[in-house]
GROMACS .gro file of C-alpha atoms in nm:
model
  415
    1UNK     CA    1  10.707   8.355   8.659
    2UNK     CA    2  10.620   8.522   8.310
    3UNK     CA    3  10.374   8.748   8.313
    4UNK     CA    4  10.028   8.732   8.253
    5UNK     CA    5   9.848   8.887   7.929
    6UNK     CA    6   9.602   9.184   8.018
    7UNK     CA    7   9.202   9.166   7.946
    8UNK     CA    8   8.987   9.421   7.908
    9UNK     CA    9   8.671   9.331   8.092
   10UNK     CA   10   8.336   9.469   7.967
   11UNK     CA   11   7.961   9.526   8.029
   12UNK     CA   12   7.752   9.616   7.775
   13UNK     CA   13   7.489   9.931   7.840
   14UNK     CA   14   7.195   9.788   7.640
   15UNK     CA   15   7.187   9.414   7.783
   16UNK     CA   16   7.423   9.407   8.089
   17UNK     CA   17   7.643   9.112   7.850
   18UNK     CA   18   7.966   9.036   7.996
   19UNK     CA   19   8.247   9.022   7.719
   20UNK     CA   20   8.627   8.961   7.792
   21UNK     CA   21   8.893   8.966   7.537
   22UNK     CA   22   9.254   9.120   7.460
   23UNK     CA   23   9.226   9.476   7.423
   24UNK     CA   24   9.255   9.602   7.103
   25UNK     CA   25   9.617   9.592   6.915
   26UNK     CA   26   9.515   9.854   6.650
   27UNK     CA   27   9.203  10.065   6.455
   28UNK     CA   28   9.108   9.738   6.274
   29UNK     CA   29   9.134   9.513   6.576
   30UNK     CA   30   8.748   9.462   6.676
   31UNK     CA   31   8.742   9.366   6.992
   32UNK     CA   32   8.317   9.343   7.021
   33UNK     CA   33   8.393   9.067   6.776
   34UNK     CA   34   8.598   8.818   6.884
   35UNK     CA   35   8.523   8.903   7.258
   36UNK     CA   36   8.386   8.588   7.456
   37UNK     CA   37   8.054   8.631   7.610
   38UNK     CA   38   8.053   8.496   7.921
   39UNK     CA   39   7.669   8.557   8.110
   40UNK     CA   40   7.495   8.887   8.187
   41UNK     CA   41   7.564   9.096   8.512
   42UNK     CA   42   7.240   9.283   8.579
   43UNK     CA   43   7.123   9.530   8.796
   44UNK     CA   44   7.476   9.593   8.935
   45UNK     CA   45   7.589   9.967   9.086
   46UNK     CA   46   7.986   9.903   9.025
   47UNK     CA   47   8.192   9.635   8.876
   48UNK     CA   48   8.551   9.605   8.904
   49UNK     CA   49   8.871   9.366   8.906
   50UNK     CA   50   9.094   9.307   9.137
   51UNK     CA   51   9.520   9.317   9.020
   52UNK     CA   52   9.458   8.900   9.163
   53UNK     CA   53   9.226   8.845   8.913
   54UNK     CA   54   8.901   8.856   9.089
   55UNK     CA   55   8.559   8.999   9.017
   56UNK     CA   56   8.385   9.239   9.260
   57UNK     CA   57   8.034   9.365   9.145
   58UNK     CA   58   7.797   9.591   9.361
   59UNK     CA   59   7.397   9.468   9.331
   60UNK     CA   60   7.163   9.703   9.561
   61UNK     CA   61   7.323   9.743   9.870
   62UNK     CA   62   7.538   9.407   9.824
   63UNK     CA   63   7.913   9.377   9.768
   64UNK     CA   64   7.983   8.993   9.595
   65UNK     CA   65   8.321   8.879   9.451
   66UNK     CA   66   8.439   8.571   9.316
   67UNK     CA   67   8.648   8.426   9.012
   68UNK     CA   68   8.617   8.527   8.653
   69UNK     CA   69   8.370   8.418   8.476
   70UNK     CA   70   8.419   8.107   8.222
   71UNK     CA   71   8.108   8.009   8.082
   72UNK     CA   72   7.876   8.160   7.797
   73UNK     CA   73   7.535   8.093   7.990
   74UNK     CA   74   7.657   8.120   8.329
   75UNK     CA   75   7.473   8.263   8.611
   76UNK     CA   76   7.804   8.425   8.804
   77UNK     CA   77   7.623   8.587   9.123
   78UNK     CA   78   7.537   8.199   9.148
   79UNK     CA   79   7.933   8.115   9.210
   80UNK     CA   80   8.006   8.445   9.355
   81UNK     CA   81   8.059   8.516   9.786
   82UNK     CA   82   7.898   8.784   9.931
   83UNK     CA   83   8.132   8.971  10.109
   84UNK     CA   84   7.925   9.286  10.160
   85UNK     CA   85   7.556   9.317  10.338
   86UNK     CA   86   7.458   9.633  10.346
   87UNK     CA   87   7.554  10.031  10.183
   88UNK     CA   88   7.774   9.990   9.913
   89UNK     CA   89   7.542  10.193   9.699
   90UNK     CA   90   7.712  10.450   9.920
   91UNK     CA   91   8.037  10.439   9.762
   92UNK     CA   92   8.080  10.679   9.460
   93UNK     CA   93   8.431  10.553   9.316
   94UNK     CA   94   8.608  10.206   9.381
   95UNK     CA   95   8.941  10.130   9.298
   96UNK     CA   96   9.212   9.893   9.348
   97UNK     CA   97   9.569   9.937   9.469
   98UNK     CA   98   9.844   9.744   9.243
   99UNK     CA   99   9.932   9.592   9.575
  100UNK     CA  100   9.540   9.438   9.570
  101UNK     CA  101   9.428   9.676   9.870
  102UNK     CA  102   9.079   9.822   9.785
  103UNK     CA  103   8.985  10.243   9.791
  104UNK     CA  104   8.672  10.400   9.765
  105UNK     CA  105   8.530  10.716   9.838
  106UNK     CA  106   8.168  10.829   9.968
  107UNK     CA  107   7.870  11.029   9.890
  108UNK     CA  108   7.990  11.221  10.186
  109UNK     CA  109   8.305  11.373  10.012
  110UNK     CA  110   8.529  11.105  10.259
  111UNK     CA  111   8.782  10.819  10.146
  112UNK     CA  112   8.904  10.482  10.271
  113UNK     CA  113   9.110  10.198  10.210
  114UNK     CA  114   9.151   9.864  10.345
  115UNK     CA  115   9.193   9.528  10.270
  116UNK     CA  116   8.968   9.345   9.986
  117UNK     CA  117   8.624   9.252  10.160
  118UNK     CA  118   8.574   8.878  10.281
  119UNK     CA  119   8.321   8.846  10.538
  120UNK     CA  120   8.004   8.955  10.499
  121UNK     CA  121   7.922   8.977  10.866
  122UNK     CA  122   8.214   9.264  10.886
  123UNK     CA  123   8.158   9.606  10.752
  124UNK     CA  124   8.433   9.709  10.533
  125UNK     CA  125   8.391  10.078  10.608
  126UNK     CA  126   8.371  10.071  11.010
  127UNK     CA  127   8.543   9.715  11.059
  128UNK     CA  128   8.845   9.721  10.850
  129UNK     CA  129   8.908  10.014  10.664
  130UNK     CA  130   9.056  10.305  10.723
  131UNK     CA  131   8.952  10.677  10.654
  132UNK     CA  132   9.241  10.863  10.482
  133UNK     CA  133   9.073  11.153  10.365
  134UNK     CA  134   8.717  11.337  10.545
  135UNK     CA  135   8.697  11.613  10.275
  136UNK     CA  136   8.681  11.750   9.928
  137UNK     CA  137   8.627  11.357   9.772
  138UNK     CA  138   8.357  11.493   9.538
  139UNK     CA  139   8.626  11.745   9.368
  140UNK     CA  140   8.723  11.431   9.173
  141UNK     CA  141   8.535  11.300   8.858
  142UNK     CA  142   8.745  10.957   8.881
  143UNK     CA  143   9.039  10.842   9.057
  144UNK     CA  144   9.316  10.561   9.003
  145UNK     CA  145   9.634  10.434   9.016
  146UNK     CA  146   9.924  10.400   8.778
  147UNK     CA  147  10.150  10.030   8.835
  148UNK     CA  148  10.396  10.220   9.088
  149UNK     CA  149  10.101  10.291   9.319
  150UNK     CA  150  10.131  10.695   9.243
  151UNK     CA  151   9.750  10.787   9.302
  152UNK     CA  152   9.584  10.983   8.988
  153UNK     CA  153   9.258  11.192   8.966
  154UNK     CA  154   9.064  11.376   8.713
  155UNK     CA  155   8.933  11.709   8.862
  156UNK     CA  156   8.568  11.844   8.851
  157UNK     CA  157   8.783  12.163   8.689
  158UNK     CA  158   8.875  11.921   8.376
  159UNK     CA  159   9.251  11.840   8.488
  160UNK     CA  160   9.468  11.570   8.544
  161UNK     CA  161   9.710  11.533   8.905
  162UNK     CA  162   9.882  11.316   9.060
  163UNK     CA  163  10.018  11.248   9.404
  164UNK     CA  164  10.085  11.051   9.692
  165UNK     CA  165   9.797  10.857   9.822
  166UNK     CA  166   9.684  11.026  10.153
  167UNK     CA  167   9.771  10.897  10.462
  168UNK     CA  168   9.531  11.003  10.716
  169UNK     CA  169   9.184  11.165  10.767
  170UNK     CA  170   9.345  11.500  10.769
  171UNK     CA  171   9.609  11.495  10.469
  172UNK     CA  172   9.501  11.765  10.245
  173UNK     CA  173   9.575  11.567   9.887
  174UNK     CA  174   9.475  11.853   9.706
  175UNK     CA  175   9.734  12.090   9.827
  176UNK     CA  176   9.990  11.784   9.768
  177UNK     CA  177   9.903  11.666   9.410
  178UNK     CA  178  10.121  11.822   9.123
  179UNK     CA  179   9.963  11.872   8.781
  180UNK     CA  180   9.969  11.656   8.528
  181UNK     CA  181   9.754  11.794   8.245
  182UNK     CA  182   9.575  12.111   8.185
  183UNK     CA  183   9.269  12.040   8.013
  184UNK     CA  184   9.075  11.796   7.812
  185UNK     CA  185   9.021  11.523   8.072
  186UNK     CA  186   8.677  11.494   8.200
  187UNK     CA  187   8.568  11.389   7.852
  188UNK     CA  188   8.751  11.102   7.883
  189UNK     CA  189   8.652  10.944   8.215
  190UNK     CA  190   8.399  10.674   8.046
  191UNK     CA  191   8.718  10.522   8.117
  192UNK     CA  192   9.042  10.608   8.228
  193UNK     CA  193   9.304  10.335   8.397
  194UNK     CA  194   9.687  10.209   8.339
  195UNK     CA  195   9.727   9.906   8.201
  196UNK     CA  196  10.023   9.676   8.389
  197UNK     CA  197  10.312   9.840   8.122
  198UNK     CA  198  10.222  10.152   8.264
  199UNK     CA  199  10.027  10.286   7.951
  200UNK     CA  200   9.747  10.484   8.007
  201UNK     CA  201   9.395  10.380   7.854
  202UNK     CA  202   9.145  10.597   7.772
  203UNK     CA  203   8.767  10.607   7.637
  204UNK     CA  204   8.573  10.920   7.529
  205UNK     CA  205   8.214  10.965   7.657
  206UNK     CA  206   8.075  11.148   7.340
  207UNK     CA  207   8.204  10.936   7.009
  208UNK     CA  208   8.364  10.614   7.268
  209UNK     CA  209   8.670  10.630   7.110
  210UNK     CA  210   8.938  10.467   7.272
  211UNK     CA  211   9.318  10.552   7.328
  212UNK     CA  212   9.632  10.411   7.448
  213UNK     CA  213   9.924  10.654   7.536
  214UNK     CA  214  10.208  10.762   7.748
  215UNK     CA  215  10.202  11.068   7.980
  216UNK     CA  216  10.444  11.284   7.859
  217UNK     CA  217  10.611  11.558   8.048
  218UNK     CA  218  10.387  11.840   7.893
  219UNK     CA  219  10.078  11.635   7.950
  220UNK     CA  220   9.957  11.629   7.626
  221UNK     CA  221   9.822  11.304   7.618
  222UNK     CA  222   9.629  11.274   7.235
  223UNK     CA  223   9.974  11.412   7.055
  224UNK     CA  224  10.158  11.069   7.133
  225UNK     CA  225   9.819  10.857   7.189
  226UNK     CA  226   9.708  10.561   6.983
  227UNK     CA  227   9.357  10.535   6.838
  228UNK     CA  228   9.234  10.185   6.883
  229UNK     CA  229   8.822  10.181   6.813
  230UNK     CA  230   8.545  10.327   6.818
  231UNK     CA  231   8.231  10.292   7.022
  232UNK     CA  232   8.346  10.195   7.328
  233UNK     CA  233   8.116  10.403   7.494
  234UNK     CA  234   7.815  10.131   7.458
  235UNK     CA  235   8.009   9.935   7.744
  236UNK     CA  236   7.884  10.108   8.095
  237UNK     CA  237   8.184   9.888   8.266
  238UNK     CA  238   8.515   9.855   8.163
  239UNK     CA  239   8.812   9.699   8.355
  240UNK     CA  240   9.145   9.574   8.332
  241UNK     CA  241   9.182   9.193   8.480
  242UNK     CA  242   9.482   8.963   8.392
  243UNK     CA  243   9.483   8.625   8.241
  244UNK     CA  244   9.478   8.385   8.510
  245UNK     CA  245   9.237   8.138   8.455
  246UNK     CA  246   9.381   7.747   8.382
  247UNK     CA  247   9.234   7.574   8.166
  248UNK     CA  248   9.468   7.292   8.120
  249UNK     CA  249   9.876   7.234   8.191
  250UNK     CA  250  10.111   7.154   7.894
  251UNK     CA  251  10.411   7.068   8.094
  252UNK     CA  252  10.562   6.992   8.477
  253UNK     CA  253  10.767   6.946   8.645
  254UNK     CA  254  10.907   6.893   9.002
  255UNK     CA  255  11.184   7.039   9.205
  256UNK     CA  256  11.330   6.761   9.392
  257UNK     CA  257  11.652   6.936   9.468
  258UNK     CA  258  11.470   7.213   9.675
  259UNK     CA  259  11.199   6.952   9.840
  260UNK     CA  260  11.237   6.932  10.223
  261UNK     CA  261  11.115   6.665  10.512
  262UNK     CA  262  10.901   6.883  10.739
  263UNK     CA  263  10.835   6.556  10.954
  264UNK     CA  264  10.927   6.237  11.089
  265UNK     CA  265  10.671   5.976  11.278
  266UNK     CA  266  10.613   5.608  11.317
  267UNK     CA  267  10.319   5.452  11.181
  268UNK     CA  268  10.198   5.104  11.271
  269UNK     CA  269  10.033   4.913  10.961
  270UNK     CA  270   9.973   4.581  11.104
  271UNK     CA  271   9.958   4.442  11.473
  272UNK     CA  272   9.843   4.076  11.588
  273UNK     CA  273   9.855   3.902  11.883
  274UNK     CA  274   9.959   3.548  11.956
  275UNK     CA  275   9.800   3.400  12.264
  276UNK     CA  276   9.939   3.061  12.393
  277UNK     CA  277   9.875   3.086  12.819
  278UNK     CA  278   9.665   2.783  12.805
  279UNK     CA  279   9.902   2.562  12.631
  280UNK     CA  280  10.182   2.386  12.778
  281UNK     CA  281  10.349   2.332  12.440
  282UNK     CA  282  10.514   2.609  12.164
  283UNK     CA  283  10.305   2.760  11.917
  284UNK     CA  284  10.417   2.841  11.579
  285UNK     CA  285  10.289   3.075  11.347
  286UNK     CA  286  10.361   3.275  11.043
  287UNK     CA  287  10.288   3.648  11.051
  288UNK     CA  288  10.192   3.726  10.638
  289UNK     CA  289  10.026   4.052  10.573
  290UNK     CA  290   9.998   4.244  10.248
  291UNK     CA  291   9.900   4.609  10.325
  292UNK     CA  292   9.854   4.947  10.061
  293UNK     CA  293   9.927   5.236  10.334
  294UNK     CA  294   9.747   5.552  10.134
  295UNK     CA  295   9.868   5.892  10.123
  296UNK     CA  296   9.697   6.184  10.073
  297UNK     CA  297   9.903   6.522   9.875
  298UNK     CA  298   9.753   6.853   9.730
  299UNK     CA  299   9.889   7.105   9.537
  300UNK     CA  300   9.892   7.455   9.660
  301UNK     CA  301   9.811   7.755   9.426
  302UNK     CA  302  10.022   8.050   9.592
  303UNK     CA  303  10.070   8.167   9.228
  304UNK     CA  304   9.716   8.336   9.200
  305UNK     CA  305   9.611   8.149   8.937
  306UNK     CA  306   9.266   8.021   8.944
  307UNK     CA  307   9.089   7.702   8.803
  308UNK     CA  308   8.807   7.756   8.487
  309UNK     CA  309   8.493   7.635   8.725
  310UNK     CA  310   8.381   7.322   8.714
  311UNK     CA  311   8.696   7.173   8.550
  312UNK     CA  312   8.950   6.945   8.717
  313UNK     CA  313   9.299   6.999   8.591
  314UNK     CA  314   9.470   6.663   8.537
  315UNK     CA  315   9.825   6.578   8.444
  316UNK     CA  316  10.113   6.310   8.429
  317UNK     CA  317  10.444   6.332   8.654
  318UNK     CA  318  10.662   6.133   8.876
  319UNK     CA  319  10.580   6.065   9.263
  320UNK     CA  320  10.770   6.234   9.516
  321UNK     CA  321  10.969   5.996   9.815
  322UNK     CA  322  11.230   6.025  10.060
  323UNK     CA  323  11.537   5.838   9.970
  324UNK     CA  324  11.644   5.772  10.324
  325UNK     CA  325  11.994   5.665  10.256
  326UNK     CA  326  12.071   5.977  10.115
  327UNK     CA  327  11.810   6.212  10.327
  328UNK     CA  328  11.695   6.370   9.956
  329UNK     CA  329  11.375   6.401   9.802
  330UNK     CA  330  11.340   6.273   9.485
  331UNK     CA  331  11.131   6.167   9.226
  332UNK     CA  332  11.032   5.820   9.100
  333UNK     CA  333  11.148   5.729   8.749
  334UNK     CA  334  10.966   5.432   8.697
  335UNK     CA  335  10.631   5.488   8.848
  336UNK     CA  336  10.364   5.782   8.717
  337UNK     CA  337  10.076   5.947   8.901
  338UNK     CA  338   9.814   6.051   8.733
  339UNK     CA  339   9.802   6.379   8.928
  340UNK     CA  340   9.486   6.645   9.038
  341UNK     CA  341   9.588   7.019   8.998
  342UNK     CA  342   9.278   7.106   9.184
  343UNK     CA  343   9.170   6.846   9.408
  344UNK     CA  344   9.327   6.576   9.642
  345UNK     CA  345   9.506   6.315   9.526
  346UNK     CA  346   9.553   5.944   9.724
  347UNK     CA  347   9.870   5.748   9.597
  348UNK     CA  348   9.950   5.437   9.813
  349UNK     CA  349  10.311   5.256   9.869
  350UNK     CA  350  10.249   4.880   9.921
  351UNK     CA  351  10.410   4.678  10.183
  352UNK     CA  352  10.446   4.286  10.250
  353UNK     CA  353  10.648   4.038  10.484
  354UNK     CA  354  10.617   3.682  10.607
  355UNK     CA  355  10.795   3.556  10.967
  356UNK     CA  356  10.823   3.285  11.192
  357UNK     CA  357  10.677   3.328  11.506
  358UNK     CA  358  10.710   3.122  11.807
  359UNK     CA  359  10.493   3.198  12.098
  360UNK     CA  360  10.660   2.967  12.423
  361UNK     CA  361  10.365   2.765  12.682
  362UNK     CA  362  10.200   2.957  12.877
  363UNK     CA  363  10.289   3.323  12.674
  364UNK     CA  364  10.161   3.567  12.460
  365UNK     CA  365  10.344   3.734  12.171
  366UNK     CA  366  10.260   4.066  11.958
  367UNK     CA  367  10.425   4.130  11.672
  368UNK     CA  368  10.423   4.485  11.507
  369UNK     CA  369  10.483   4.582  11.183
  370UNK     CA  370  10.543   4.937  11.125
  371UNK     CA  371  10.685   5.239  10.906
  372UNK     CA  372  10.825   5.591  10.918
  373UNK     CA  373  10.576   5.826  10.814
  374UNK     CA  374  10.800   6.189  10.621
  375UNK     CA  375  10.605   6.493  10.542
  376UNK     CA  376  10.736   6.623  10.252
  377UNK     CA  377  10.699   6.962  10.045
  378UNK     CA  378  10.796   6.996   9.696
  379UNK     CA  379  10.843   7.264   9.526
  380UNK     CA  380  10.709   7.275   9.128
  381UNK     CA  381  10.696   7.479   8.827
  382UNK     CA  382  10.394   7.425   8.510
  383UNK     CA  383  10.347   7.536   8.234
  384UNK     CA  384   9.955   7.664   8.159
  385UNK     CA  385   9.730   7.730   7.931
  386UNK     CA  386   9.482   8.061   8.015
  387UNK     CA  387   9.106   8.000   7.898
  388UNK     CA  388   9.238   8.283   7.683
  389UNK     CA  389   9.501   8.091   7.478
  390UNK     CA  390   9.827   8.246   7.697
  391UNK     CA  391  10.108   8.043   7.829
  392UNK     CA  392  10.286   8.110   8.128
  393UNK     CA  393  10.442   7.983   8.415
  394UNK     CA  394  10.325   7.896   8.726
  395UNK     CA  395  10.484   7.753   9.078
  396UNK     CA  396  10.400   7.635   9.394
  397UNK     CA  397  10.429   7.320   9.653
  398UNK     CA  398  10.311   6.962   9.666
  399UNK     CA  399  10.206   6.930   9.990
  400UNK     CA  400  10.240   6.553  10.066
  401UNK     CA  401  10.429   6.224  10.243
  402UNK     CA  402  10.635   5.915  10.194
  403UNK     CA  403  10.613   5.592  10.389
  404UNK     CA  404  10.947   5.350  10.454
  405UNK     CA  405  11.155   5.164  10.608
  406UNK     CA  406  10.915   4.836  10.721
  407UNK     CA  407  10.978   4.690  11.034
  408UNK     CA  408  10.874   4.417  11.215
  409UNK     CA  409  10.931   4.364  11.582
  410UNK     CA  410  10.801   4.117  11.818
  411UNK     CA  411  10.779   4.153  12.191
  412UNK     CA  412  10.589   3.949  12.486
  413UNK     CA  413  10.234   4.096  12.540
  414UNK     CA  414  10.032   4.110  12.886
  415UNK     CA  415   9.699   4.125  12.882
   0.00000   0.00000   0.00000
């Protein structure tokens, strides 16, 4: 799967406006410009993204998270989950690992890390994180993390180390860390993060001008560093978040060859019984039915790509079936689906037969018409379109079933 562009997430000092847009390529690149505005986010303690994609903003005492924004006007606490009920104003610096799990460290000098909140009702700090460090926190102006996971931190003292994260409560990090730079650093925690190629971004708190640079091995970071803008500083939040918002599919396509029957069951479709016990004579009938069996199928979204809000993504393809002959999946040719990306989709496979049926005096006869039921899972691969104008590649799995192989059987029947 290609990978997805970077955005620089930002909110504005003066009116709490949420902007999203490419970073800046270059001095004359304005990214205040030709930044989308997408709502306000007010009255919030901490905002940050998530390496998934996600949105995590601290209001009060509240943690909430949810899905990037999408709209101009839109209200996103309105869309958003809380996930946190009480003392995250206690948190002085939160950060995500590359791997998605969540750090933070306290007003009481300590710091944890645990998995990415989800339940409101369970408190992230006593119900699932866990404390790696119980000292010396507040030595640190900022901390983060470059794309390996190697933890970085600007010191009180105006340097720049790396290390390790910590491991446990007791783990002395600052005896651990190496250094990385001398001096110069603190100025430059407005904001300070690695983007996903592993360059580091920077934005100074007197003039806001930002950089984008390497490391090198002398750690003098401005020598090799590329001026990109100015004012940057008028943005309290700023964030990295990829580009994984669909807003429409150009192409897909299905992988029949790697598709798999998960299951096998029989499904009765029609039944009717013939009743002749009070007759001396034979009874003949025809048994006629016409009958649509529906199926239902979804598409799952293990790619971490998310949906713009409010918009169903629709596209044309084949329909998946079992060729039972052959015991393949494949796909049909001659007949289209228009297909949901988002939400379930019903297909139905129609089925119709006519027989004689003679019921002898004094009987009764059912007659049962039934099919074989396969769960099927099929793999796929689309081509998107990003609310931001990117293309890439996504995958996942229909998750749906074929019907076959009518039969129609006739037996005597006791009531």
């Amino acid at each position: 799967m290609d990978q997805p562009d970077n955005l620089l997430l930002t909110v504005a000092s003066k009116d709490a406006t949420l902007r999203v847009a490419l970073p800046p390529a270059n001095l004359m690149d304005n990214y205040y410009d030709r930044a989308a505005t997408l709502g306000k986010l007010d009255i919030v303690g901490h905002v940050l993204c998530s390496p998934q994609g996600e949105l995590f903003c601290v209001r009060g005492e509240d943690l909430y998270r949810g899905p990037m924004p999408t709209k101009k006007d839109g209200d996103w606490f309105s869309t958003a989950r809380r996930v946190g009920k009480s003392n995250w104003s206690h948190f002085e610096i939160l950060f995500f690992h590359p791997n998605g799990e969540l750090y933070a460290t306290t007003k009481s000098k300590e710091f944890y890390k645990g998995p990415q909140p989800d339940n409101e009702y369970v408190p992230w700090e006593y119900g699932q994180a866990t404390k790696i460090g119980s000292f010396g926190w507040d030595n640190f102006e900022t901390l983060f993390f470059d794309p390996d996971g190697v933890l970085y931190a600007v010191t009180k003292t105006d340097k720049l180390v790396k290390g390790k994260p910590p491991t446990g409560p007791d783990y002395d990090w600052t005896q651990n860390n190496s250094l990385v730079g001398e001096t110069g650093w603190l100025k430059l925690c407005h904001f300070i993060s690695f983007a996903p190629d592993g360059k580091l971004w920077s934005v100074d708190k007197e003039n806001g001008n930002i950089y984008r640079g390497s490391i090198p091995e002398d750690g003098r970071y401005f020598d090799s560093a590329e001026h990109l803008g100015h004012d940057y500083h008028l943005f309290r939040f700023l964030s990295f978040t990829p580009d994984k918002t669909i807003r429409n599919i150009i192409s897909f396509e299905f992988l029949p060859e790697e598709g798999k029957r998960t299951s096998e069951s029989a499904e009765v479709i029609e039944e009717r019984i013939y009743d002749n016990r009070g007759s001396s004579v034979p009874l003949d009938h025809t048994f006629t039915f016409d009958k649509a069996v529906k199926i239902s199928s979804s598409f799952s979204q293990d790619h971490g790509f998310t949906v713009e809000a409010g918009l169903e993504v629709k596209f044309t393809a084949g329909i998946p079936f079992f060729a039972e002959t052959e015991a393949t999946v494949k796909i049909s040719a001659s007949t289209t689906h228009t297909w949901s990306f988002t939400e379930t989709n019903e297909t139905e496979v129609k089925f119709s037969s006519s027989s004689n049926v003679e019921v002898p005096p004094g009987k009764a006869i059912r007659v049962v018409a039934s099919v074989v039921k396969a769960d099927l899972n099929v793999p796929y691969r689309a081509r998107v379109k990003t609310i931001f104008g990117s293309e890439t590649e996504v995958g996942g799995t229909w998750d749906g079933a074929d019907v076959y192989n009518l039969k129609v059987t006739q037996d005597d029947y006791k009531f």
